[in-house]
Amino acid sequence: MNGRLRIPAAVLTLLLALVGPWAAGTPAGAAEGPQVKLSKSQAGTGGSITVTGSGWRPGALLMLLICGRSVPSRGVVGGTNSCANADGRAVTTDAEGRFSRKLPVAEPPVPCPCVVHVATVTGAKAAADAIFQVAGHAVEPLPAEAAGGRLSVLTDTRLDGSSGLLTWFGAAQARTLVFTVGNVGTSTVKNPVFQVGTSHGVFAPQWQDQQWRGTIEPGRKARIELPVELAAGAHGDYTVSLKYGGKVLAEQPWGVGRPWGVTLFWILVALVVPAAVFRAGLAVLDRVRPRTTSGLRHRGARHRGLRLPELTPRSPKFTSFGTTDPATTSNLPWFTPDADPGAADRLSAPHEKNPTTRTTKGNT
């Protein structure tokens, strides 16, 4: 013996199995993904079962449904149309991603095989199924898979692109849905046709077929880009869904801002149009109202900028003998002194009360 402590291989393997996940900083259940367990594997209509889960995202809202024509390997064939939606239950996971909820047993609208289907309602898409048998419900074999390969989304989808100036004024919003799919089937998929749907709030998606040109071999993957467009003026919270072969593969939220340019335009219209109408009304009133002659004369003089000549009255200057100074006498423009009809009479017969006349006679 070298003094070394030897640990049996079986004990060492057990210790590594227990300590390994915690040493990596991840719980063992979380590494396996979402899981679902049932208290009973079979129950009749009117009863109830307890559904527990682990490995889910903390605080996630989940929906629990009993679905027919389903197996865990193929999922729910036909989507939620194969489930008893009226008897479903919702639950929210705790801080560790666990939940426990009672679920009433109800017959799905299609035959079994059946499962308890648990899927996220909001946020990142995740789902898990557990085999369950509804006692007394019909059982039929699943329909054969369609010829061709099977595609599965390998990575999270995203929307590439941004809004421009025109979208601020209500133009149509456009993005590119980018995702990676893998062919998990046994045959080649050539030119697959996807369905892309957009939904607003609680409304159902409006699907549109889009074909991707290319070939995906079994076990291969491909990066696919599909255009997505909303109607002009659309705003609010939208969800873009991707469907292939009748099964929804992914969902991506899309928040669209309000086109504030349209609101600004209508505000300007509400301010400019009344002002223009008011000015037009003033112009009409100014043309149709009556005007006086003096008002027209004064208005025309004001607009033409005419100025009247300044007239300065001047008084005649008298000499010592009472006669006016001919140099300072201003003649009127329309007649001369010789043409004055009353000049001769005034010179021949001066007025008696004129002091100049009396002075002259006395001197003579």
Short mmCIF file of C-alpha atoms in Angstrom, two decimals:
data_model
loop_
_atom_site.label_atom_id
_atom_site.label_comp_id
_atom_site.label_asym_id
_atom_site.label_seq_id
_atom_site.Cartn_x
_atom_site.Cartn_y
_atom_site.Cartn_z
CA MET A 1 0.00 0.00 0.00
CA ASN A 2 1.31 3.45 -0.96
CA GLY A 3 -0.80 5.26 1.62
CA ARG A 4 -3.20 6.49 -1.07
CA LEU A 5 -6.96 6.34 -0.57
CA ARG A 6 -8.66 4.36 -3.28
CA ILE A 7 -12.33 5.09 -4.08
CA PRO A 8 -14.35 2.43 -5.87
CA ALA A 9 -15.33 3.32 -9.45
CA ALA A 10 -19.06 2.88 -8.75
CA VAL A 11 -18.97 5.34 -5.85
CA LEU A 12 -17.00 7.86 -7.92
CA THR A 13 -19.51 7.65 -10.78
CA LEU A 14 -22.40 8.24 -8.38
CA LEU A 15 -20.71 11.28 -6.84
CA LEU A 16 -20.04 12.80 -10.25
CA ALA A 17 -23.66 12.25 -11.28
CA LEU A 18 -24.91 14.06 -8.20
CA VAL A 19 -22.38 16.87 -8.05
CA GLY A 20 -21.80 17.45 -11.77
CA PRO A 21 -24.94 19.48 -12.58
CA TRP A 22 -24.56 21.70 -9.50
CA ALA A 23 -20.88 22.29 -10.18
CA ALA A 24 -21.83 23.63 -13.60
CA GLY A 25 -24.24 26.07 -11.95
CA THR A 26 -27.38 24.61 -13.61
CA PRO A 27 -30.02 22.42 -11.92
CA ALA A 28 -30.40 18.93 -13.35
CA GLY A 29 -34.05 19.48 -14.29
CA ALA A 30 -33.30 22.69 -16.18
CA ALA A 31 -30.69 20.98 -18.35
CA GLU A 32 -33.36 18.56 -19.65
CA GLY A 33 -35.82 21.30 -20.63
CA PRO A 34 -39.51 21.63 -19.69
CA GLN A 35 -41.05 18.49 -18.19
CA VAL A 36 -44.64 17.48 -17.37
CA LYS A 37 -45.84 14.76 -15.00
CA LEU A 38 -49.37 13.50 -14.27
CA SER A 39 -50.85 12.11 -11.08
CA LYS A 40 -52.83 9.55 -13.14
CA SER A 41 -52.21 8.08 -16.57
CA GLN A 42 -55.93 7.38 -17.12
CA ALA A 43 -59.19 8.93 -15.91
CA GLY A 44 -62.78 9.29 -17.03
CA THR A 45 -64.77 12.36 -17.97
CA GLY A 46 -65.84 14.33 -14.89
CA GLY A 47 -62.76 13.46 -12.89
CA SER A 48 -59.56 15.46 -12.48
CA ILE A 49 -55.82 14.95 -12.48
CA THR A 50 -52.92 16.92 -11.02
CA VAL A 51 -50.38 18.19 -13.51
CA THR A 52 -46.90 19.15 -12.26
CA GLY A 53 -43.99 20.55 -14.20
CA SER A 54 -40.38 21.63 -13.84
CA GLY A 55 -37.65 23.18 -15.94
CA TRP A 56 -39.86 25.99 -17.24
CA ARG A 57 -39.00 29.67 -17.44
CA PRO A 58 -39.65 31.42 -14.10
CA GLY A 59 -42.85 33.45 -14.07
CA ALA A 60 -44.08 31.97 -17.36
CA LEU A 61 -47.81 31.78 -18.11
CA LEU A 62 -48.75 28.25 -19.25
CA MET A 63 -51.89 26.70 -20.72
CA LEU A 64 -52.87 23.09 -19.88
CA LEU A 65 -55.05 21.18 -22.37
CA ILE A 66 -56.15 17.60 -23.03
CA CYS A 67 -55.62 16.96 -26.73
CA GLY A 68 -56.52 14.01 -28.95
CA ARG A 69 -54.78 12.56 -31.97
CA SER A 70 -51.42 13.32 -30.37
CA VAL A 71 -48.23 11.61 -29.25
CA PRO A 72 -45.15 13.28 -27.71
CA SER A 73 -42.99 12.38 -30.70
CA ARG A 74 -45.27 14.14 -33.22
CA GLY A 75 -46.93 16.75 -31.05
CA VAL A 76 -50.56 17.76 -31.42
CA VAL A 77 -51.70 16.84 -34.92
CA GLY A 78 -54.09 19.53 -36.12
CA GLY A 79 -53.10 22.11 -33.51
CA THR A 80 -55.39 23.30 -30.78
CA ASN A 81 -58.42 22.27 -32.87
CA SER A 82 -57.73 18.76 -31.54
CA CYS A 83 -57.91 19.88 -27.87
CA ALA A 84 -60.66 20.37 -25.30
CA ASN A 85 -60.13 24.13 -25.17
CA ALA A 86 -63.19 24.93 -23.03
CA ASP A 87 -61.86 22.82 -20.14
CA GLY A 88 -58.26 24.06 -20.27
CA ARG A 89 -56.53 25.68 -17.30
CA ALA A 90 -53.85 28.36 -16.95
CA VAL A 91 -50.99 28.42 -14.45
CA THR A 92 -47.94 30.57 -13.73
CA THR A 93 -44.60 29.03 -12.84
CA ASP A 94 -42.76 30.01 -9.67
CA ALA A 95 -39.26 31.46 -9.31
CA GLU A 96 -37.74 28.00 -9.89
CA GLY A 97 -39.77 27.24 -13.01
CA ARG A 98 -42.12 24.76 -11.30
CA PHE A 99 -45.92 24.50 -11.15
CA SER A 100 -48.75 22.26 -9.94
CA ARG A 101 -52.35 22.54 -11.18
CA LYS A 102 -55.51 20.44 -11.17
CA LEU A 103 -56.98 19.78 -14.60
CA PRO A 104 -60.53 18.49 -15.19
CA VAL A 105 -60.79 15.49 -17.50
CA ALA A 106 -62.76 16.18 -20.68
CA GLU A 107 -63.09 14.38 -23.99
CA PRO A 108 -61.26 16.09 -26.87
CA PRO A 109 -63.10 16.65 -30.16
CA VAL A 110 -60.99 13.99 -31.95
CA PRO A 111 -60.16 10.39 -31.02
CA CYS A 112 -57.18 9.39 -28.90
CA PRO A 113 -54.24 8.68 -28.54
CA CYS A 114 -54.32 11.67 -26.18
CA VAL A 115 -51.84 13.78 -24.30
CA VAL A 116 -51.85 16.56 -21.72
CA HIS A 117 -50.38 19.43 -23.70
CA VAL A 118 -48.63 22.25 -21.80
CA ALA A 119 -47.40 25.29 -23.70
CA THR A 120 -46.37 28.87 -22.98
CA VAL A 121 -48.88 31.62 -23.73
CA THR A 122 -46.51 34.60 -23.89
CA GLY A 123 -42.79 35.08 -24.33
CA ALA A 124 -40.44 32.46 -25.74
CA LYS A 125 -42.24 29.48 -27.19
CA ALA A 126 -41.95 26.20 -25.22
CA ALA A 127 -44.14 23.10 -24.96
CA ALA A 128 -44.19 19.61 -23.43
CA ASP A 129 -46.60 16.65 -23.64
CA ALA A 130 -47.45 13.76 -21.33
CA ILE A 131 -49.31 10.63 -22.48
CA PHE A 132 -52.83 10.39 -21.06
CA GLN A 133 -55.81 8.10 -21.72
CA VAL A 134 -59.39 9.37 -21.46
CA ALA A 135 -61.42 6.38 -20.26
CA GLY A 136 -64.28 5.52 -22.62
CA HIS A 137 -63.05 7.79 -25.43
CA ALA A 138 -62.51 6.40 -28.92
CA VAL A 139 -59.00 5.48 -30.00
CA GLU A 140 -57.87 5.55 -33.63
CA PRO A 141 -54.44 5.28 -35.23
CA LEU A 142 -52.73 8.51 -36.18
CA PRO A 143 -52.83 9.58 -39.83
CA ALA A 144 -49.73 8.73 -41.80
CA GLU A 145 -47.16 11.48 -42.12
CA ALA A 146 -47.15 13.34 -45.37
CA ALA A 147 -44.51 12.33 -47.84
CA GLY A 148 -41.34 14.31 -47.48
CA GLY A 149 -39.11 15.38 -44.67
CA ARG A 150 -40.01 17.07 -41.42
CA LEU A 151 -38.79 20.54 -40.59
CA SER A 152 -38.17 21.84 -37.10
CA VAL A 153 -37.04 25.27 -35.97
CA LEU A 154 -33.60 25.01 -34.40
CA THR A 155 -33.01 28.60 -33.26
CA ASP A 156 -35.14 31.46 -32.02
CA THR A 157 -36.79 33.50 -34.73
CA ARG A 158 -36.15 37.24 -35.10
CA LEU A 159 -37.37 40.16 -37.14
CA ASP A 160 -34.74 42.12 -39.05
CA GLY A 161 -35.26 45.62 -40.39
CA SER A 162 -36.19 49.06 -39.14
CA SER A 163 -38.74 51.79 -39.74
CA GLY A 164 -38.07 54.68 -42.10
CA LEU A 165 -39.32 58.23 -42.43
CA LEU A 166 -42.34 57.22 -44.50
CA THR A 167 -43.56 54.79 -41.85
CA TRP A 168 -43.67 57.76 -39.45
CA PHE A 169 -46.38 59.12 -41.75
CA GLY A 170 -48.38 55.87 -41.92
CA ALA A 171 -46.56 53.86 -44.62
CA ALA A 172 -46.67 50.05 -44.41
CA GLN A 173 -44.28 48.45 -41.92
CA ALA A 174 -42.00 45.75 -43.37
CA ARG A 175 -39.63 43.29 -41.70
CA THR A 176 -37.80 40.06 -42.53
CA LEU A 177 -38.52 36.93 -40.49
CA VAL A 178 -35.23 35.10 -40.00
CA PHE A 179 -34.98 31.57 -38.59
CA THR A 180 -33.04 28.33 -38.98
CA VAL A 181 -34.76 25.00 -39.64
CA GLY A 182 -33.45 21.46 -39.65
CA ASN A 183 -34.74 18.45 -41.57
CA VAL A 184 -35.46 15.81 -38.92
CA GLY A 185 -37.15 13.48 -41.39
CA THR A 186 -35.81 10.77 -43.65
CA SER A 187 -36.38 12.40 -47.03
CA THR A 188 -35.31 15.59 -48.75
CA VAL A 189 -37.43 18.73 -48.48
CA LYS A 190 -37.43 20.77 -51.69
CA ASN A 191 -38.90 24.26 -52.04
CA PRO A 192 -40.95 24.12 -48.82
CA VAL A 193 -44.04 26.31 -48.52
CA PHE A 194 -44.39 28.10 -45.18
CA GLN A 195 -47.34 30.00 -43.81
CA VAL A 196 -46.63 33.36 -42.18
CA GLY A 197 -49.40 34.96 -40.17
CA THR A 198 -49.74 38.28 -38.35
CA SER A 199 -52.20 38.82 -35.53
CA HIS A 200 -53.10 41.94 -33.55
CA GLY A 201 -53.92 41.46 -29.88
CA VAL A 202 -56.32 38.57 -29.32
CA PHE A 203 -57.38 38.28 -32.98
CA ALA A 204 -56.55 35.17 -35.01
CA PRO A 205 -53.59 35.33 -37.42
CA GLN A 206 -54.11 36.06 -41.10
CA TRP A 207 -52.02 33.45 -42.91
CA GLN A 208 -50.16 33.95 -46.16
CA ASP A 209 -48.31 31.23 -48.09
CA GLN A 210 -44.65 31.92 -48.86
CA GLN A 211 -42.37 29.50 -50.69
CA TRP A 212 -38.69 29.24 -49.96
CA ARG A 213 -36.53 28.21 -52.88
CA GLY A 214 -33.98 25.61 -51.87
CA THR A 215 -33.35 22.01 -50.83
CA ILE A 216 -32.79 20.67 -47.29
CA GLU A 217 -31.28 17.20 -47.05
CA PRO A 218 -32.09 14.86 -44.12
CA GLY A 219 -30.08 15.90 -41.09
CA ARG A 220 -29.19 19.25 -42.66
CA LYS A 221 -30.23 22.74 -41.68
CA ALA A 222 -30.86 25.96 -43.58
CA ARG A 223 -31.22 29.65 -42.75
CA ILE A 224 -34.50 31.01 -44.12
CA GLU A 225 -35.63 34.61 -44.57
CA LEU A 226 -39.26 35.46 -45.31
CA PRO A 227 -40.74 38.97 -45.77
CA VAL A 228 -43.44 40.19 -43.40
CA GLU A 229 -45.52 43.31 -44.03
CA LEU A 230 -48.35 45.06 -42.18
CA ALA A 231 -51.08 47.26 -43.58
CA ALA A 232 -50.54 51.01 -43.85
CA GLY A 233 -51.20 52.85 -40.60
CA ALA A 234 -50.92 49.70 -38.44
CA HIS A 235 -49.69 50.22 -34.88
CA GLY A 236 -49.78 48.36 -31.58
CA ASP A 237 -48.70 44.91 -30.41
CA TYR A 238 -48.56 42.28 -33.16
CA THR A 239 -47.47 38.63 -33.24
CA VAL A 240 -45.81 36.99 -36.25
CA SER A 241 -46.43 33.23 -36.46
CA LEU A 242 -44.72 30.63 -38.62
CA LYS A 243 -46.51 27.45 -39.67
CA TYR A 244 -45.36 24.45 -41.71
CA GLY A 245 -47.29 21.27 -42.42
CA GLY A 246 -50.26 22.47 -40.34
CA LYS A 247 -48.11 22.97 -37.22
CA VAL A 248 -47.05 26.28 -35.73
CA LEU A 249 -43.27 26.24 -35.51
CA ALA A 250 -42.53 29.65 -33.96
CA GLU A 251 -44.05 32.93 -32.84
CA GLN A 252 -42.36 36.33 -32.65
CA PRO A 253 -43.79 39.45 -30.95
CA TRP A 254 -43.65 42.72 -32.87
CA GLY A 255 -44.35 46.10 -31.30
CA VAL A 256 -45.24 48.76 -33.88
CA GLY A 257 -45.13 52.43 -32.89
CA ARG A 258 -47.88 54.92 -33.68
CA PRO A 259 -47.40 57.00 -36.89
CA TRP A 260 -47.12 60.38 -35.18
CA GLY A 261 -46.52 62.13 -38.51
CA VAL A 262 -50.17 61.55 -39.42
CA THR A 263 -51.29 63.06 -36.13
CA LEU A 264 -49.05 66.08 -36.70
CA PHE A 265 -50.46 66.49 -40.21
CA TRP A 266 -54.05 66.62 -38.97
CA ILE A 267 -53.10 69.09 -36.25
CA LEU A 268 -51.59 71.39 -38.89
CA VAL A 269 -54.69 70.98 -41.06
CA ALA A 270 -56.90 71.92 -38.11
CA LEU A 271 -54.88 75.12 -37.62
CA VAL A 272 -54.20 76.18 -41.22
CA VAL A 273 -57.60 75.56 -42.81
CA PRO A 274 -59.62 77.75 -40.37
CA ALA A 275 -57.03 80.51 -40.71
CA ALA A 276 -57.25 80.36 -44.53
CA VAL A 277 -61.06 80.41 -44.43
CA PHE A 278 -61.01 83.39 -42.08
CA ARG A 279 -58.67 85.37 -44.37
CA ALA A 280 -60.77 84.48 -47.41
CA GLY A 281 -63.90 85.67 -45.62
CA LEU A 282 -62.26 88.98 -44.77
CA ALA A 283 -61.26 89.44 -48.41
CA VAL A 284 -64.83 88.79 -49.59
CA LEU A 285 -66.28 91.23 -47.06
CA ASP A 286 -63.78 93.89 -48.12
CA ARG A 287 -64.94 93.56 -51.74
CA VAL A 288 -68.70 93.49 -51.22
CA ARG A 289 -69.14 96.20 -48.56
CA PRO A 290 -70.32 99.69 -49.86
CA ARG A 291 -67.82 102.54 -50.13
CA THR A 292 -68.33 106.38 -50.08
CA THR A 293 -66.78 108.85 -52.56
CA SER A 294 -64.71 110.57 -49.91
CA GLY A 295 -63.62 107.24 -48.65
CA LEU A 296 -62.50 106.23 -52.12
CA ARG A 297 -60.67 109.58 -52.59
CA HIS A 298 -58.85 109.32 -49.30
CA ARG A 299 -58.14 105.64 -49.85
CA GLY A 300 -56.76 106.27 -53.33
CA ALA A 301 -54.56 109.08 -52.11
CA ARG A 302 -53.27 106.92 -49.31
CA HIS A 303 -52.49 103.98 -51.56
CA ARG A 304 -50.92 106.09 -54.35
CA GLY A 305 -48.84 108.12 -51.91
CA LEU A 306 -49.94 111.52 -53.35
CA ARG A 307 -49.26 114.68 -51.44
CA LEU A 308 -51.31 117.89 -51.82
CA PRO A 309 -49.33 121.11 -52.57
CA GLU A 310 -48.80 123.38 -49.62
CA LEU A 311 -50.64 126.73 -49.98
CA THR A 312 -49.29 129.63 -47.88
CA PRO A 313 -51.60 132.67 -47.72
CA ARG A 314 -49.81 135.97 -48.17
CA SER A 315 -51.24 139.43 -47.26
CA PRO A 316 -50.59 142.39 -49.64
CA LYS A 317 -48.16 145.08 -48.59
CA PHE A 318 -49.36 148.75 -48.59
CA THR A 319 -47.27 151.82 -49.35
CA SER A 320 -47.55 155.15 -47.60
CA PHE A 321 -50.06 156.40 -50.21
CA GLY A 322 -52.33 153.32 -49.76
CA THR A 323 -51.38 151.54 -52.99
CA THR A 324 -50.22 147.97 -53.08
CA ASP A 325 -46.76 147.04 -54.09
CA PRO A 326 -46.93 145.54 -57.58
CA ALA A 327 -43.83 143.44 -56.87
CA THR A 328 -45.48 141.70 -53.97
CA THR A 329 -48.88 141.26 -55.58
CA SER A 330 -49.45 137.68 -56.69
CA ASN A 331 -51.57 137.30 -59.81
CA LEU A 332 -54.02 134.46 -59.95
CA PRO A 333 -53.24 132.02 -62.73
CA TRP A 334 -56.61 132.18 -64.52
CA PHE A 335 -56.66 135.96 -65.27
CA THR A 336 -54.43 139.06 -65.48
CA PRO A 337 -54.99 142.47 -63.83
CA ASP A 338 -56.06 144.00 -67.16
CA ALA A 339 -58.70 141.36 -67.62
CA ASP A 340 -60.25 141.91 -64.21
CA PRO A 341 -63.83 143.11 -64.95
CA GLY A 342 -64.16 145.10 -61.73
CA ALA A 343 -60.81 146.90 -61.77
CA ALA A 344 -61.96 150.00 -63.75
CA ASP A 345 -64.99 150.57 -61.59
CA ARG A 346 -62.98 150.42 -58.41
CA LEU A 347 -60.43 152.98 -59.72
CA SER A 348 -63.04 155.46 -61.05
CA ALA A 349 -65.40 155.40 -58.09
CA PRO A 350 -63.60 154.71 -54.88
CA HIS A 351 -65.65 154.19 -51.76
CA GLU A 352 -66.28 157.21 -49.60
CA LYS A 353 -65.23 155.46 -46.48
CA ASN A 354 -61.83 154.65 -47.92
CA PRO A 355 -59.29 156.62 -45.86
CA THR A 356 -56.87 156.71 -48.74
CA THR A 357 -59.33 158.54 -51.00
CA ARG A 358 -60.14 161.22 -48.43
CA THR A 359 -56.47 161.89 -47.79
CA THR A 360 -55.82 162.39 -51.50
CA LYS A 361 -58.65 164.88 -51.97
CA GLY A 362 -57.59 166.95 -49.01
CA ASN A 363 -54.07 167.37 -50.29
CA THR A 364 -55.34 168.42 -53.72
#
